[in-house]
Every structure is written in C-alpha cells, then in structure tokens.
GROMACS .gro file of C-alpha atoms in nm:
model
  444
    1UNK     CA    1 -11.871  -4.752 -14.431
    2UNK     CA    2 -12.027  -4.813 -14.086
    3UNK     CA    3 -11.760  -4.913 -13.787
    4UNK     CA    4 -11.790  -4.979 -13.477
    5UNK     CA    5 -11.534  -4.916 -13.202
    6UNK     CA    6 -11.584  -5.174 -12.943
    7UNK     CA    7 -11.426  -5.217 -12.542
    8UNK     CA    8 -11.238  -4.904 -12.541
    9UNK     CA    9 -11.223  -4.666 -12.257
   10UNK     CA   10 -11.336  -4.383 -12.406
   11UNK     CA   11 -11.189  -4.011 -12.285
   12UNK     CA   12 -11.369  -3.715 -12.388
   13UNK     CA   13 -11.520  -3.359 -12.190
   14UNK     CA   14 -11.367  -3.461 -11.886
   15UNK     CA   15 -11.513  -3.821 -11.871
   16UNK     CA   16 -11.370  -4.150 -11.892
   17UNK     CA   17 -11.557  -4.429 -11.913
   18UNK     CA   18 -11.588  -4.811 -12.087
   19UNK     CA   19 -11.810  -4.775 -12.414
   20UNK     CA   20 -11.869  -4.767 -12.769
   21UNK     CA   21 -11.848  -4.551 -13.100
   22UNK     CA   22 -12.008  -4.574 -13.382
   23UNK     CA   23 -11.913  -4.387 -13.687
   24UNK     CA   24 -12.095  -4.414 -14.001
   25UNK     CA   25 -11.908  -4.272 -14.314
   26UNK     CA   26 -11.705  -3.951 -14.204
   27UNK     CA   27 -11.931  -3.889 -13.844
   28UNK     CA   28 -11.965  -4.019 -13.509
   29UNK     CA   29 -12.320  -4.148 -13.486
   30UNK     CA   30 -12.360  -4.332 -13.145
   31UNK     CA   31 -12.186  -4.310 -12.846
   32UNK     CA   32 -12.265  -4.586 -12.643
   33UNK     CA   33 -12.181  -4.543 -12.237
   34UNK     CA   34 -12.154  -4.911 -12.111
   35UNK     CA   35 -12.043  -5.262 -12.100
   36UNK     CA   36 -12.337  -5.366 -12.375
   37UNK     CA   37 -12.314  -5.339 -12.730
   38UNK     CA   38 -12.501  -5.166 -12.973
   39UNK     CA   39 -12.688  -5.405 -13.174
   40UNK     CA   40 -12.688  -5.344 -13.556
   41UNK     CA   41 -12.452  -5.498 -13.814
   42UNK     CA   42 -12.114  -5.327 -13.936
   43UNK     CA   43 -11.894  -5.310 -14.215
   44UNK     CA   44 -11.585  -5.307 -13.996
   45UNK     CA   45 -11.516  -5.333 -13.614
   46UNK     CA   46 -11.248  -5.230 -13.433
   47UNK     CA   47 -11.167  -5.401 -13.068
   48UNK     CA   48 -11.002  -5.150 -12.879
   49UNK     CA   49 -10.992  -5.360 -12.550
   50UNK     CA   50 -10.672  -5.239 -12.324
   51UNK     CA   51 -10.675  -4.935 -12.538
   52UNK     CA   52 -10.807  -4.542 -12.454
   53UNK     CA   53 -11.029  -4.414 -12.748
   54UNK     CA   54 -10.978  -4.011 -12.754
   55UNK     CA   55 -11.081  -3.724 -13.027
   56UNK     CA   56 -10.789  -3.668 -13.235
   57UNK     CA   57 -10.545  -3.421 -13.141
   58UNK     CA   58 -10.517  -3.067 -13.283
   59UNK     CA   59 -10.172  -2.906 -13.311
   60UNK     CA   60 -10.260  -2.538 -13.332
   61UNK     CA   61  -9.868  -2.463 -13.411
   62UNK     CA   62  -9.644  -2.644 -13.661
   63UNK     CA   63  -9.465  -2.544 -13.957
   64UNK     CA   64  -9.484  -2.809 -14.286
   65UNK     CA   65  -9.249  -2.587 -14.485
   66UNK     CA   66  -9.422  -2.611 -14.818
   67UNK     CA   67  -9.436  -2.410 -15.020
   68UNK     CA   68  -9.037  -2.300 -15.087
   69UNK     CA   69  -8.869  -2.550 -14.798
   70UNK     CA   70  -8.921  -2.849 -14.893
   71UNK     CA   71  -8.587  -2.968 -14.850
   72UNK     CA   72  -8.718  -2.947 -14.522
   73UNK     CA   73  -9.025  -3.174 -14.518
   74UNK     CA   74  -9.345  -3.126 -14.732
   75UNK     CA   75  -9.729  -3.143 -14.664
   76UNK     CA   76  -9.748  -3.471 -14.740
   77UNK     CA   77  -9.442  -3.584 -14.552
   78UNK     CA   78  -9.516  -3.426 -14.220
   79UNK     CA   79  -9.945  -3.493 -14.229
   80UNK     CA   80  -9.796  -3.849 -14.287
   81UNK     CA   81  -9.633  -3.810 -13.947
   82UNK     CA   82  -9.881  -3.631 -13.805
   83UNK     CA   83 -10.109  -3.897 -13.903
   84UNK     CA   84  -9.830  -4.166 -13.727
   85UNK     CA   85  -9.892  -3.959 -13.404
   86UNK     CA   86 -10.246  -3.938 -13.411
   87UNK     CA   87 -10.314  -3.563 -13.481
   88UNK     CA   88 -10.552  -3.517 -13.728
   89UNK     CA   89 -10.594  -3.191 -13.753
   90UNK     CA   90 -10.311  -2.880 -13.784
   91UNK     CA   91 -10.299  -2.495 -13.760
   92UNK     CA   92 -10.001  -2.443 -14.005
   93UNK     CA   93  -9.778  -2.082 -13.975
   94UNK     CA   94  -9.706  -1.838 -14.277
   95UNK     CA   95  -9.296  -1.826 -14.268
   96UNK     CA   96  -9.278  -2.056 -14.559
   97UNK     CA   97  -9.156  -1.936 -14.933
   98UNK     CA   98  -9.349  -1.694 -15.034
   99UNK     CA   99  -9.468  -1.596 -14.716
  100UNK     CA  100  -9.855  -1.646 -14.665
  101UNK     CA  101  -9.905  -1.253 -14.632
  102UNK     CA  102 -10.122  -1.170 -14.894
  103UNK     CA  103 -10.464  -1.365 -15.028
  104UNK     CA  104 -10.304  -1.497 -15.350
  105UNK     CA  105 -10.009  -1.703 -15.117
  106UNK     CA  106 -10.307  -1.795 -14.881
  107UNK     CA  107 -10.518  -1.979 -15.138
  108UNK     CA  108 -10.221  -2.121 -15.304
  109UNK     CA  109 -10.112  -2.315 -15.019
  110UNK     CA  110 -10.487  -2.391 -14.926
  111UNK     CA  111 -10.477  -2.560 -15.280
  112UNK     CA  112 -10.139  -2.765 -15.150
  113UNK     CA  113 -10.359  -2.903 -14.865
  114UNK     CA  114 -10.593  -3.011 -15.027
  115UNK     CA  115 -10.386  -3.198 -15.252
  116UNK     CA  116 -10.123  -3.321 -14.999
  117UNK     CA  117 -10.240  -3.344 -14.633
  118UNK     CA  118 -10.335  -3.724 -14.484
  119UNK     CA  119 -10.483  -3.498 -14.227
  120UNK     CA  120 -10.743  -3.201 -14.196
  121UNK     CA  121 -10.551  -2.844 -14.245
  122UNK     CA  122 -10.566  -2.484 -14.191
  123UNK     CA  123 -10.301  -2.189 -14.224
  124UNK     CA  124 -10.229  -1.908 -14.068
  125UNK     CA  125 -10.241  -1.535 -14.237
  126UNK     CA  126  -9.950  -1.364 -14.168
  127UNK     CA  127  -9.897  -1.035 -14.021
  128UNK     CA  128  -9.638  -0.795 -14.149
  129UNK     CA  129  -9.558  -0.397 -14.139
  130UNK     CA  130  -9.750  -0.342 -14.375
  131UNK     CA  131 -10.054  -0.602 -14.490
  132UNK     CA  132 -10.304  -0.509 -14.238
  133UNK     CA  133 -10.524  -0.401 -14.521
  134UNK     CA  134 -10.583  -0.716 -14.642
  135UNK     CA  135 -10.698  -0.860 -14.342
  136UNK     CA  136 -11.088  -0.755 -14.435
  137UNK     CA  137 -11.061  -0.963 -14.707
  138UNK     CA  138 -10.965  -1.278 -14.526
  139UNK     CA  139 -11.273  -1.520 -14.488
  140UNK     CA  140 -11.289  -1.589 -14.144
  141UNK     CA  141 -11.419  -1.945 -14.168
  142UNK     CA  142 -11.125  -2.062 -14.344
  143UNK     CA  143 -10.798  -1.957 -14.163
  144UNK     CA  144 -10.746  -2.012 -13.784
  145UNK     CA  145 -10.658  -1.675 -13.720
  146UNK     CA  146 -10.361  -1.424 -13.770
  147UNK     CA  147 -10.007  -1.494 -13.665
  148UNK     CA  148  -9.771  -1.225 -13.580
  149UNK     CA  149  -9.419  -1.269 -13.525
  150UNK     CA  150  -9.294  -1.012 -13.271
  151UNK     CA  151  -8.957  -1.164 -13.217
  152UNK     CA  152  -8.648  -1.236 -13.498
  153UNK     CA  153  -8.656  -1.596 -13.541
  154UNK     CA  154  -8.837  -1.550 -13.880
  155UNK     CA  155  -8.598  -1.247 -14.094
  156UNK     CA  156  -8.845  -1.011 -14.248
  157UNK     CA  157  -9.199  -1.188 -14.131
  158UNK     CA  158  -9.115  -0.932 -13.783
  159UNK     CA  159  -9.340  -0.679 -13.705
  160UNK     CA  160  -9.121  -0.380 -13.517
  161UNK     CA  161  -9.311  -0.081 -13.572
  162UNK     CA  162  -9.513   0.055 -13.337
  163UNK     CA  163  -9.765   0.214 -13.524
  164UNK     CA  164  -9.816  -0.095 -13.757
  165UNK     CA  165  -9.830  -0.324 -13.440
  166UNK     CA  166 -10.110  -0.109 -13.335
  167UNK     CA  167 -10.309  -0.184 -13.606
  168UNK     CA  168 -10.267  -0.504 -13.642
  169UNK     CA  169 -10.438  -0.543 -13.306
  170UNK     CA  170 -10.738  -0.291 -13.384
  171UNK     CA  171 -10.820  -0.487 -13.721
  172UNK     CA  172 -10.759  -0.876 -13.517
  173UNK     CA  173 -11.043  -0.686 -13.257
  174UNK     CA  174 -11.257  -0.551 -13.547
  175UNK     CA  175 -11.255  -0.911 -13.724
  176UNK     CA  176 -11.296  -1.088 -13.396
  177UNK     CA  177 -10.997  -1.306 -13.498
  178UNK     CA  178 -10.735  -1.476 -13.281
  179UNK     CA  179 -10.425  -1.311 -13.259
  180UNK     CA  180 -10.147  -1.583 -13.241
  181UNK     CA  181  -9.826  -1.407 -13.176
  182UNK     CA  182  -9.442  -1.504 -13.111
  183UNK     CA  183  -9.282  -1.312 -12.839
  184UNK     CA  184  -8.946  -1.213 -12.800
  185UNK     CA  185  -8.756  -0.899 -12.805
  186UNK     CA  186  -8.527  -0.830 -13.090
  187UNK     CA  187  -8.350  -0.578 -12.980
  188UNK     CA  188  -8.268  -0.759 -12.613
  189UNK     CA  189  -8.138  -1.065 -12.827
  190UNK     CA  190  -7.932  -0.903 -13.103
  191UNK     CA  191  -7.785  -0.701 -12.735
  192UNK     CA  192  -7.705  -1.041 -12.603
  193UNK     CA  193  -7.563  -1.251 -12.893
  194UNK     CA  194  -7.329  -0.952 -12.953
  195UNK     CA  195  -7.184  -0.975 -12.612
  196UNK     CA  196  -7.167  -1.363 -12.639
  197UNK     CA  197  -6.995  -1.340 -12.968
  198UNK     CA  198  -6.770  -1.069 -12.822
  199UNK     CA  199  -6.646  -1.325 -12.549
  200UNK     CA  200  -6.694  -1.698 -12.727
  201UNK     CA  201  -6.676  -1.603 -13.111
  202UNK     CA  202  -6.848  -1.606 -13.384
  203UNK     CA  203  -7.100  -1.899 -13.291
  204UNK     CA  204  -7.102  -1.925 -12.883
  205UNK     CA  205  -7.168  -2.302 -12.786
  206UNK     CA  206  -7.563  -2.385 -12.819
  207UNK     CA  207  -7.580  -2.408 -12.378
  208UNK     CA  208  -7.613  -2.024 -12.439
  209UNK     CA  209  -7.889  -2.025 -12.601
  210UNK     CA  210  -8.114  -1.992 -12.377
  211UNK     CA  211  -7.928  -1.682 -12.244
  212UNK     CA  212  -7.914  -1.493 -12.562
  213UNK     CA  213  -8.286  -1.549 -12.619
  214UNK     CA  214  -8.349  -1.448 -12.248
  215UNK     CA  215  -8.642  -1.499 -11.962
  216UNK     CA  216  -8.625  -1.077 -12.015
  217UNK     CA  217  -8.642  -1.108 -12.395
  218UNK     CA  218  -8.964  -1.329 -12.349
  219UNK     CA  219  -9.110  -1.120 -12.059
  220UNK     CA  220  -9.084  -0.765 -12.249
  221UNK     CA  221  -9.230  -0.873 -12.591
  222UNK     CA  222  -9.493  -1.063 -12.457
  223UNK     CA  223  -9.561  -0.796 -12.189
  224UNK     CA  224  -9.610  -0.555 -12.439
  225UNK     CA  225  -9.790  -0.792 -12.643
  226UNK     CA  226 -10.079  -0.852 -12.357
  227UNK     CA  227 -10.047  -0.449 -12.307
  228UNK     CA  228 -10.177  -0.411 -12.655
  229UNK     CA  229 -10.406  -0.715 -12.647
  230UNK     CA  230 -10.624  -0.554 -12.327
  231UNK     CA  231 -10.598  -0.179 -12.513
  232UNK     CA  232 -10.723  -0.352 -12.794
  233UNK     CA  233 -10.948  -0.581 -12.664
  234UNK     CA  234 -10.838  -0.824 -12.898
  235UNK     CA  235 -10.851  -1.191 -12.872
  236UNK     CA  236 -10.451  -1.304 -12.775
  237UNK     CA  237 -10.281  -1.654 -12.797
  238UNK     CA  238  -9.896  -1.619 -12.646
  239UNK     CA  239  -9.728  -1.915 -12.889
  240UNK     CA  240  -9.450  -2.157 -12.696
  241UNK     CA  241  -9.471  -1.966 -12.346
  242UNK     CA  242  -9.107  -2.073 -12.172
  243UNK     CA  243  -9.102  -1.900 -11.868
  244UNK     CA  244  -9.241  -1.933 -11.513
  245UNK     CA  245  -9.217  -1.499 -11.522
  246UNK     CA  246  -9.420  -1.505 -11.836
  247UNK     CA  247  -9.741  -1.736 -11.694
  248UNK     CA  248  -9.810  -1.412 -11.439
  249UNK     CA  249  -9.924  -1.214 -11.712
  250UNK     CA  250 -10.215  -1.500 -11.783
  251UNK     CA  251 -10.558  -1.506 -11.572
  252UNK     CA  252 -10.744  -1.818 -11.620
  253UNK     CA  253 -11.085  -1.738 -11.838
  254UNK     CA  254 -10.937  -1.375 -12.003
  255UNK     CA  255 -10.954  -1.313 -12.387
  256UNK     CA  256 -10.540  -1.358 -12.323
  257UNK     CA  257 -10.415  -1.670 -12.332
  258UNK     CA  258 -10.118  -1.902 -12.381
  259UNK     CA  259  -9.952  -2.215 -12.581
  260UNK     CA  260  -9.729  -2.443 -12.430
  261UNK     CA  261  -9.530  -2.663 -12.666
  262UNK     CA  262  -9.414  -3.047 -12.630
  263UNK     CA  263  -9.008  -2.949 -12.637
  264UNK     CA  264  -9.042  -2.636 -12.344
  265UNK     CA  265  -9.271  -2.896 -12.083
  266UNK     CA  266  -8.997  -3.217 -12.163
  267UNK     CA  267  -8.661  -3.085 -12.160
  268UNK     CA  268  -8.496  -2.792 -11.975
  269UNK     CA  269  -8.162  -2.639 -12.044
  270UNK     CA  270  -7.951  -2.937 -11.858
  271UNK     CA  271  -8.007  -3.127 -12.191
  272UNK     CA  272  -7.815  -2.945 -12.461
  273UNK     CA  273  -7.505  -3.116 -12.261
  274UNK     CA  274  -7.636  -3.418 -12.477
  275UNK     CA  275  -7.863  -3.301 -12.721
  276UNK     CA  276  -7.672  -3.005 -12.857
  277UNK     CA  277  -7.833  -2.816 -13.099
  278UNK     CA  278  -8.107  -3.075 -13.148
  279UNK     CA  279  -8.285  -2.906 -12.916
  280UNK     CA  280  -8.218  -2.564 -12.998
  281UNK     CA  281  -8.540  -2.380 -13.076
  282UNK     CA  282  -8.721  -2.043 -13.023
  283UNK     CA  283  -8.752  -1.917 -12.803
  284UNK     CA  284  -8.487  -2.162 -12.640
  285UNK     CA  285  -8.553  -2.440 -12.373
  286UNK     CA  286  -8.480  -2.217 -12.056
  287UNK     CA  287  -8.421  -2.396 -11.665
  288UNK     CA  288  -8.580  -2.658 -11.448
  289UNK     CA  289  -8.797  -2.424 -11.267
  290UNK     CA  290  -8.911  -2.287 -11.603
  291UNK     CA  291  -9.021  -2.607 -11.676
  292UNK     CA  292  -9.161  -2.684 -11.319
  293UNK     CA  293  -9.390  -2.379 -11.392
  294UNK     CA  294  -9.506  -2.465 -11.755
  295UNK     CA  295  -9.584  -2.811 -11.596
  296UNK     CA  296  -9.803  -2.651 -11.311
  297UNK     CA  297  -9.945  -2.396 -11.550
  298UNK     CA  298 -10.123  -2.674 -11.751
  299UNK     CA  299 -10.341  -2.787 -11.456
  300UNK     CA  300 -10.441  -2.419 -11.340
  301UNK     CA  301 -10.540  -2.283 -11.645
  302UNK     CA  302 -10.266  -2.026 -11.743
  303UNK     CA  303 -10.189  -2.248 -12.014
  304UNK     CA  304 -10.473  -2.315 -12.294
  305UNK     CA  305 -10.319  -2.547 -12.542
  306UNK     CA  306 -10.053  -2.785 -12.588
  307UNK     CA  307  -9.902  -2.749 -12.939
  308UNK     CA  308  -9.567  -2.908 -13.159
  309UNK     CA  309  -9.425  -2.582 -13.332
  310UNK     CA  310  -9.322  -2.891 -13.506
  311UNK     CA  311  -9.002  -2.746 -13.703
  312UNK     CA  312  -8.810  -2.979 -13.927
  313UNK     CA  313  -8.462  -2.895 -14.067
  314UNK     CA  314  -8.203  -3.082 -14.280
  315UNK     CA  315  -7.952  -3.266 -14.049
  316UNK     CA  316  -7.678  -3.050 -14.187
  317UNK     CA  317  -7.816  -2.703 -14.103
  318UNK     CA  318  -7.934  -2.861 -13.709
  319UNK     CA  319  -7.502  -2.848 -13.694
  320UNK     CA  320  -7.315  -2.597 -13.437
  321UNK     CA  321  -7.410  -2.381 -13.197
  322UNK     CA  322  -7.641  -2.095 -13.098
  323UNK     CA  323  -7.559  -1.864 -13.384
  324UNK     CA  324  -7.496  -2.093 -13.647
  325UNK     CA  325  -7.746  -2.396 -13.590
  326UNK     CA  326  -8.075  -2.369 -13.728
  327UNK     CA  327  -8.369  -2.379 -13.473
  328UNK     CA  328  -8.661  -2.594 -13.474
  329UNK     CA  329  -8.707  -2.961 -13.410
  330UNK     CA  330  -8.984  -3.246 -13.588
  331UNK     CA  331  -9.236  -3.330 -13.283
  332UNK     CA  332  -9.604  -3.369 -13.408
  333UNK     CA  333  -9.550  -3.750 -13.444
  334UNK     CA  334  -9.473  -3.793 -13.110
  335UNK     CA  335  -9.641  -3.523 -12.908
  336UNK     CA  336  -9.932  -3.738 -12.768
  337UNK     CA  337  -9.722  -4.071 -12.688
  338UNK     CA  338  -9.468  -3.764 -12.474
  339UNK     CA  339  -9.768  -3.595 -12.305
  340UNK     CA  340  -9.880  -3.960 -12.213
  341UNK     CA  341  -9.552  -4.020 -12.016
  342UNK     CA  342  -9.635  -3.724 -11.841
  343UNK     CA  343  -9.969  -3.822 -11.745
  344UNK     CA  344  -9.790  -4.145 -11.590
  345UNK     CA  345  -9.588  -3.918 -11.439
  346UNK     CA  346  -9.919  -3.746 -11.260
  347UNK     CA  347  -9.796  -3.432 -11.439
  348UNK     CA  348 -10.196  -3.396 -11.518
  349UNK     CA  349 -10.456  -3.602 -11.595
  350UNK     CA  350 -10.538  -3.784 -11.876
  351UNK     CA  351 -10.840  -3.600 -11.897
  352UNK     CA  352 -10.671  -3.320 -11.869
  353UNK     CA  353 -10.434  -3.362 -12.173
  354UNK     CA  354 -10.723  -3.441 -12.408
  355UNK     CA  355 -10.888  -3.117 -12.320
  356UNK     CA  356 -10.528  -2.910 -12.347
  357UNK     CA  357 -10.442  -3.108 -12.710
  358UNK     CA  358 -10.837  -3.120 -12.837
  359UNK     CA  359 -11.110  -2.958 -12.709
  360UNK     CA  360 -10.914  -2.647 -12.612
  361UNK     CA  361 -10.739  -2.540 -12.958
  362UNK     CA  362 -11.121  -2.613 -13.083
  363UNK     CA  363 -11.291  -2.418 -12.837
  364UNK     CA  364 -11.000  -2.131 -12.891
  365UNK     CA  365 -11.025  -2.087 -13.233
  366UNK     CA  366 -11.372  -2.224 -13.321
  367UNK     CA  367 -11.316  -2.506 -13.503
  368UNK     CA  368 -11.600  -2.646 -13.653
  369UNK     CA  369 -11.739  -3.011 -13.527
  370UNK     CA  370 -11.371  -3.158 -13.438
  371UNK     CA  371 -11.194  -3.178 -13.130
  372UNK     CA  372 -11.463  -3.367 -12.941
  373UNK     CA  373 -11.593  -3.697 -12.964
  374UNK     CA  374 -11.943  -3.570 -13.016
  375UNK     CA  375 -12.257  -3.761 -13.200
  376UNK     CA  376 -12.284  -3.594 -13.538
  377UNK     CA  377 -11.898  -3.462 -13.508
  378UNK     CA  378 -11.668  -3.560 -13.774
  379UNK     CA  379 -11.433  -3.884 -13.686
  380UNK     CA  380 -11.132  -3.781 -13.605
  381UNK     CA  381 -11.024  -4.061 -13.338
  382UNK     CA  382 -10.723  -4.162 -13.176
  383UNK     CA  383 -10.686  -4.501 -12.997
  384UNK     CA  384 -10.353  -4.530 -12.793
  385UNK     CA  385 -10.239  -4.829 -12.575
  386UNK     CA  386 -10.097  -4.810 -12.229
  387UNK     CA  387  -9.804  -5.019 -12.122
  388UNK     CA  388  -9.664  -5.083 -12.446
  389UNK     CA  389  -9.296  -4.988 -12.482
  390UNK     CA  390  -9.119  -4.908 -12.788
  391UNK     CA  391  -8.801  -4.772 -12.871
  392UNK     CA  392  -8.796  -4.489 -13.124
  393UNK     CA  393  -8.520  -4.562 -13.411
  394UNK     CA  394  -8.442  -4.357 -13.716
  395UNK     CA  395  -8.660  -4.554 -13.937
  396UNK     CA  396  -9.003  -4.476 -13.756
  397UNK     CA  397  -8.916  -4.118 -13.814
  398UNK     CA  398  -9.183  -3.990 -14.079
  399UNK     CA  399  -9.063  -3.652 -14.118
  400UNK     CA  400  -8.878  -3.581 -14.453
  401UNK     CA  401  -8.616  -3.469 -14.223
  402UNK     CA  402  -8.585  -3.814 -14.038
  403UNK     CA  403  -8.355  -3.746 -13.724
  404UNK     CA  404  -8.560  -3.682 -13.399
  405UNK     CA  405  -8.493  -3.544 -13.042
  406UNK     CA  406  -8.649  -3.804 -12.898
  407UNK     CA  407  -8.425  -4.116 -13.165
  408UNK     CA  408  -8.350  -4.381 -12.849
  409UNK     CA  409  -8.589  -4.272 -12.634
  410UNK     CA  410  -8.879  -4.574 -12.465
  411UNK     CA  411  -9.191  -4.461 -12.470
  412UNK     CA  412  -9.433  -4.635 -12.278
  413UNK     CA  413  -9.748  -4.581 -12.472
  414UNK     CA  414  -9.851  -4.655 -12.832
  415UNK     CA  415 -10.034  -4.485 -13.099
  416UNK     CA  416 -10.261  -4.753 -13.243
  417UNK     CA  417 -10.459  -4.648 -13.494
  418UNK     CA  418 -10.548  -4.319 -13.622
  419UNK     CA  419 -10.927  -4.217 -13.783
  420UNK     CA  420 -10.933  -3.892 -14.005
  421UNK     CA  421 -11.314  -3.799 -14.112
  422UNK     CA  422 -11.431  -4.195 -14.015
  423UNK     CA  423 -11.107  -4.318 -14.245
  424UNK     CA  424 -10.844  -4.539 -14.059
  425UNK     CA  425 -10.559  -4.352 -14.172
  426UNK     CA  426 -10.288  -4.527 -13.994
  427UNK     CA  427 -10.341  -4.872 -13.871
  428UNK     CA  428 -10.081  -5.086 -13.629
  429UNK     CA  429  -9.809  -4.920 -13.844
  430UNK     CA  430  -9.966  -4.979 -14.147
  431UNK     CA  431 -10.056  -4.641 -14.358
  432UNK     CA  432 -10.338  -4.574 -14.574
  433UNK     CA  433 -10.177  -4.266 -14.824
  434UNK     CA  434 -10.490  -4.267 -15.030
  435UNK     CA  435 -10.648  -4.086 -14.712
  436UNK     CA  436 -10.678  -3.700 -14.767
  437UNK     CA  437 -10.782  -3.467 -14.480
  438UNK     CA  438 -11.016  -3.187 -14.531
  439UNK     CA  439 -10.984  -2.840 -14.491
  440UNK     CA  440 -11.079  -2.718 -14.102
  441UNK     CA  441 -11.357  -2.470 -14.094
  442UNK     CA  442 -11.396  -2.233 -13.817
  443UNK     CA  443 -11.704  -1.984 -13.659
  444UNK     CA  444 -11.997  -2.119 -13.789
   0.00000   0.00000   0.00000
C-alpha cells in the first residue's frame, strides 16, 4: 500500500513547514518540503489541508493492567484508546498480576502484546528486593528499561532496602539501561496519613491528598534517588515529577532526567473541590505554583518527556477519599488534544510538544526508527486539526473503564486520523481493530 499525505503542515525536529509524506507499506519513503506534489501514482491519499501532520506520540508511562486487572481495562481496550488519541507507541509498567519481575512474566505479557495491542508495545522489567540477578538476562533490545518503585503506591513492587537499592543501580550502570523510578518516601507518607487519620478518620477527605503524599515526601526519595544515580553513574528517569522543589535537582543535558505527566501540568490541587477523587493519583496533584514550575520546566529542559501514567480503575473503587479511593486516572486518549490547548495557551511551542511527547522518549530510551518523521522510519503518524471543538461525553471514552477526568470538558483540537506502521488505524472516528502494533525495539 503506497499513500500519500498531501497539504499538511508537517511538524517534526523542530521544523514546521507545508509538505508531503509518502509512506509505502509500513515506512516513510519521501518527505516532500513544499507547495508541489510528488508525482507518482498512489493507492490511497490522504488530504490533510487545515490539519498538522506529526510522528506519533510515545507515552513512556502507562499502565494497561493486563495481565491479572482486567477488570480494569485490557491491552486491547486501552491500545484502542491509545490509538483514539494518536499514540502509537507505549512503555507499559510491571505492577500488573503477576508482577513482570522475573523473565517468564516478561515474555508472557510480551506474548499479550503481540496478540492484543492496536499499537506498537514495550514493558518495563521490574525491580524488586531481590531480582537484581536476573537483570543480565534481560535482552536489552526488547524492554525500555527497568522501573523501580521507590515509593508505596504499588504494595510489595517497593524497593526499601538500602543495600538492594544499591544494586539495582550498579547492575542499571553495568547494562547501560534506563533506570525509570517512582519517588516518594514511604515512611514520610505512612507519618502523615497517620496524623490525618488521627484528626479526620479513617479516610481524610481526598483535598489532603496532596499533603499526605507531600512536596518533602517527593523531594527526599527522589533526592536520594539522583544521590545514587550520580554514585552510580547510572542512566536516571524521575517518573511524574510534581514539584517546583524537585526540578532543582535536574541540569539540562545530565544522564538524570525527568517525566512530567498530562494530570500534574493541567490541574493543581484547587480541583479536587470538583473533581474529588477523580483526580487523585500518585504522587498527588500538589499547588498552582507546582504547576507554574512543571509548566516552565518543559521549555528549559529540566523536564525530558511528557508521559500519561495512564491508570484506569473501576468507577466503584475511584469512590471516597485519600485513604480509601483508588489512585490513577485513564489519560493516553487524550494527552495530545490537552497538551495542544496548552500550546494555544503559549505554554510551549508546538514544536516543542512534539519533541517532549516523540522524539524525546525515543532519543531517551533508544527506540528504534519511531518517534520521528524520518525517510526510511516506520509510519507512525498523527494528523490533528486546529480549531475544531468537541465536547468529550462518556461514550467517546475508549478505556474499559469509561469515566474520564476530562467527561465535559471542550477541547479545541481534534485527533484525525491515526497511522501505526503505514496502517490508518483510526480514521475520523472510525476504527480499524484488525490493526496490530509491533513490538518497539530499542539500541540497535
């Protein structure tokens, strides 16, 4: 199948300019930079006039909840609203049932992906206190890295031992693979929820969240984190950074660097007044000037990428308040259309926003031809409209867990059509669900 995608303006490596794409089977062939066409005849053409033609995004962060959750959502379910969203690619995290700690759980859900996903996959090996052994016997050009949970939100995935923390940052180094951790301080938080509990009950209202899951219980873990990262010289990626106190510890162009994710730039803590517990994730949405900073942080390069940790729960568990509710909302379908409406907003640029949500989590972790719009790149395109409102209602939801932070909300731009590996996966609203992604390869 040979396409060609005609009278878009075309955003990629910091450019933006009027011009073509062809894509023959699952690669961009041509890129054309001008107002003429390429000659040649085509089994399909798209017109993307009024519309912004960008590489596909890549969430380095969600969780799809299969295998063992999938009450929850499902491969298929959330790649399908991935796919809505246009992200074609995703970094998927190990706190799923079993746990993807050892090499057996690792292949199994590789297996899942390949059978499941709309869009093109990869999965995190977990860390625990006591797997680092196995990591030798990871292939590195099939997992995006290692992810290490160094805060509570995920039972017994934490890693609190000293000694095994060490270690797990000597083998990341001697493996040369990305350390993705979570950052918060256990001890800080169990501290604070106690004295909440002590004054409000058994499950304080969810506008304390953010205080029992602290700025201090972000600082200290991922202090220490970055302490061991430069002893180590291992390769560090701070997941969901929330505070202004945190970006210090991040110098533009060091081996350390950090995530930002779609709920910590849009809402601050003013918004559980209305949202509730529909917001409530870790680490928690924390103040205005939190935000402020996040917002600054993605134009001066203390923040790398621009991720989901797209978290789906059923409605009945997302009930209560900051002891009780479960944390973790369903974002990856409409993380590009929100980052747009901060581009209007001259939050960044647009160019900006492709390299934070594409070329960035490829660079990062090596991904292998994605991420770019590139001649001899695989296809993964999204073209999104400007100045196209919409209204988000419960139906449009894709995740299996179908309720949304954002239900009610206008956005202002539109996700038009989707391309996975040269395959129009989603189309105007219309889905393709024979379309299967294919599984990301990193360090060639």
């Amino acid at each position: 199948m040979k396409t060609l995608i005609k009278n878009g303006t075309i955003v990629n490596e910091g450019k933006t300019f009027r011009g073509y794409l062809v894509v023959d089977g699952e690669q961009i062939t041509h890129i054309y930079n001008g107002e003429e066409a390429p000659r040649g005849s085509f089994d399909k053409t798209v017109d993307a006039s009024g519309c912004f033609v960008m590489p596909g995004v890549i969430d380095d962060h969600v969780h799809f909840r299969e295998p063992g959750l999938t009450a929850k959502a499902d491969i298929e379910s959330e790649s399908r609203a991935a796919a809505f969203g246009g992200v074609t690619s995703y970094f998927d995290m190990p706190n799923t049932v079993p746990q993807t700690t050892t090499l057996e759980a690792l292949a199994d859900k590789t297996a899942l992906g390949s059978q499941k996903s709309h869009v093109n996959y990869a999965f995190f090996y977990g860390a625990t206190n006591d797997n680092v052994e196995s990591f030798s016997q990871l292939d590195r050009h099939r997992i995006p890295g290692i992810k290490l949970f160094m805060g509570s939100s995920t039972g017994n995935m934490l890693v609190d031992k000293a000694e095994s923390l060490r270690r797990i940052f000597q083998a990341a180094h001697d493996l040369d693979l990305p350390l993705m951790a979570h950052c918060e301080d256990t001890d800080i938080i169990n501290s604070n929820m106690a004295a909440f509990k002590k004054r409000y009950g058994d499950d304080p209202a969810v506008e304390f969240h953010p205080a029992v899951r602290s700025e201090q219980a972000c600082y200290e873990s991922s202090r220490l984190a970055v302490q061991l990262a430069h002893e180590y010289d291992t390769r560090l990626h701070i997941a969901h950074v929330t505070t202004a106190r945190e970006l210090d510890l991040f110098t533009p162009g060091s081996s350390v660097t950090g995530e930002a994710v779609i709920a910590h730039l849009y809402f601050t803590e003013a918004d559980y007044a209305t949202k509730k517990a529909l917001i409530k994730c870790n680490p928690a949405i924390k103040t205005l000037s939190d935000r402020t900073a996040l917002r600054k942080a993605l134009t001066d390069g203390r923040i790398a990428t621009i991720g989901t940790d797209h978290a789906p729960h059923e409605w009945k568990d997302k009930q209560g308040g900051c002891a009780k509710a479960a944390s973790g909302m369903p974002m990856v379908q409409f993380s590009l259309v929100t980052m747009l409406e901060l581009v209007d907003e001259g939050v960044l640029t647009l160019e900006r926003m492709v390299e934070l949500m594409a070329h960035q989590p490829a660079r990062l972790f090596e991904v292998q031809k994605r991420g770019f719009l590139r001649e001899g790149y695989q296809a993964d395109i999204v073209i999104v409209r400007p100045h196209a409102p919409w209204t988000l209602t419960r139906d449009q939801i894709q995740s299996k867990s179908r309720w949304s932070p954002m239900e009610g909300h206008e956005f202002q731009w539109r996700v038009e059509q989707t391309f996975c590996n040269g395959r129009l996966v989603y189309d105007k609203g219309a889905f393709d669900a024979s379309v299967k992604g294919q599984p990301i390869l990193f360090r060639s």
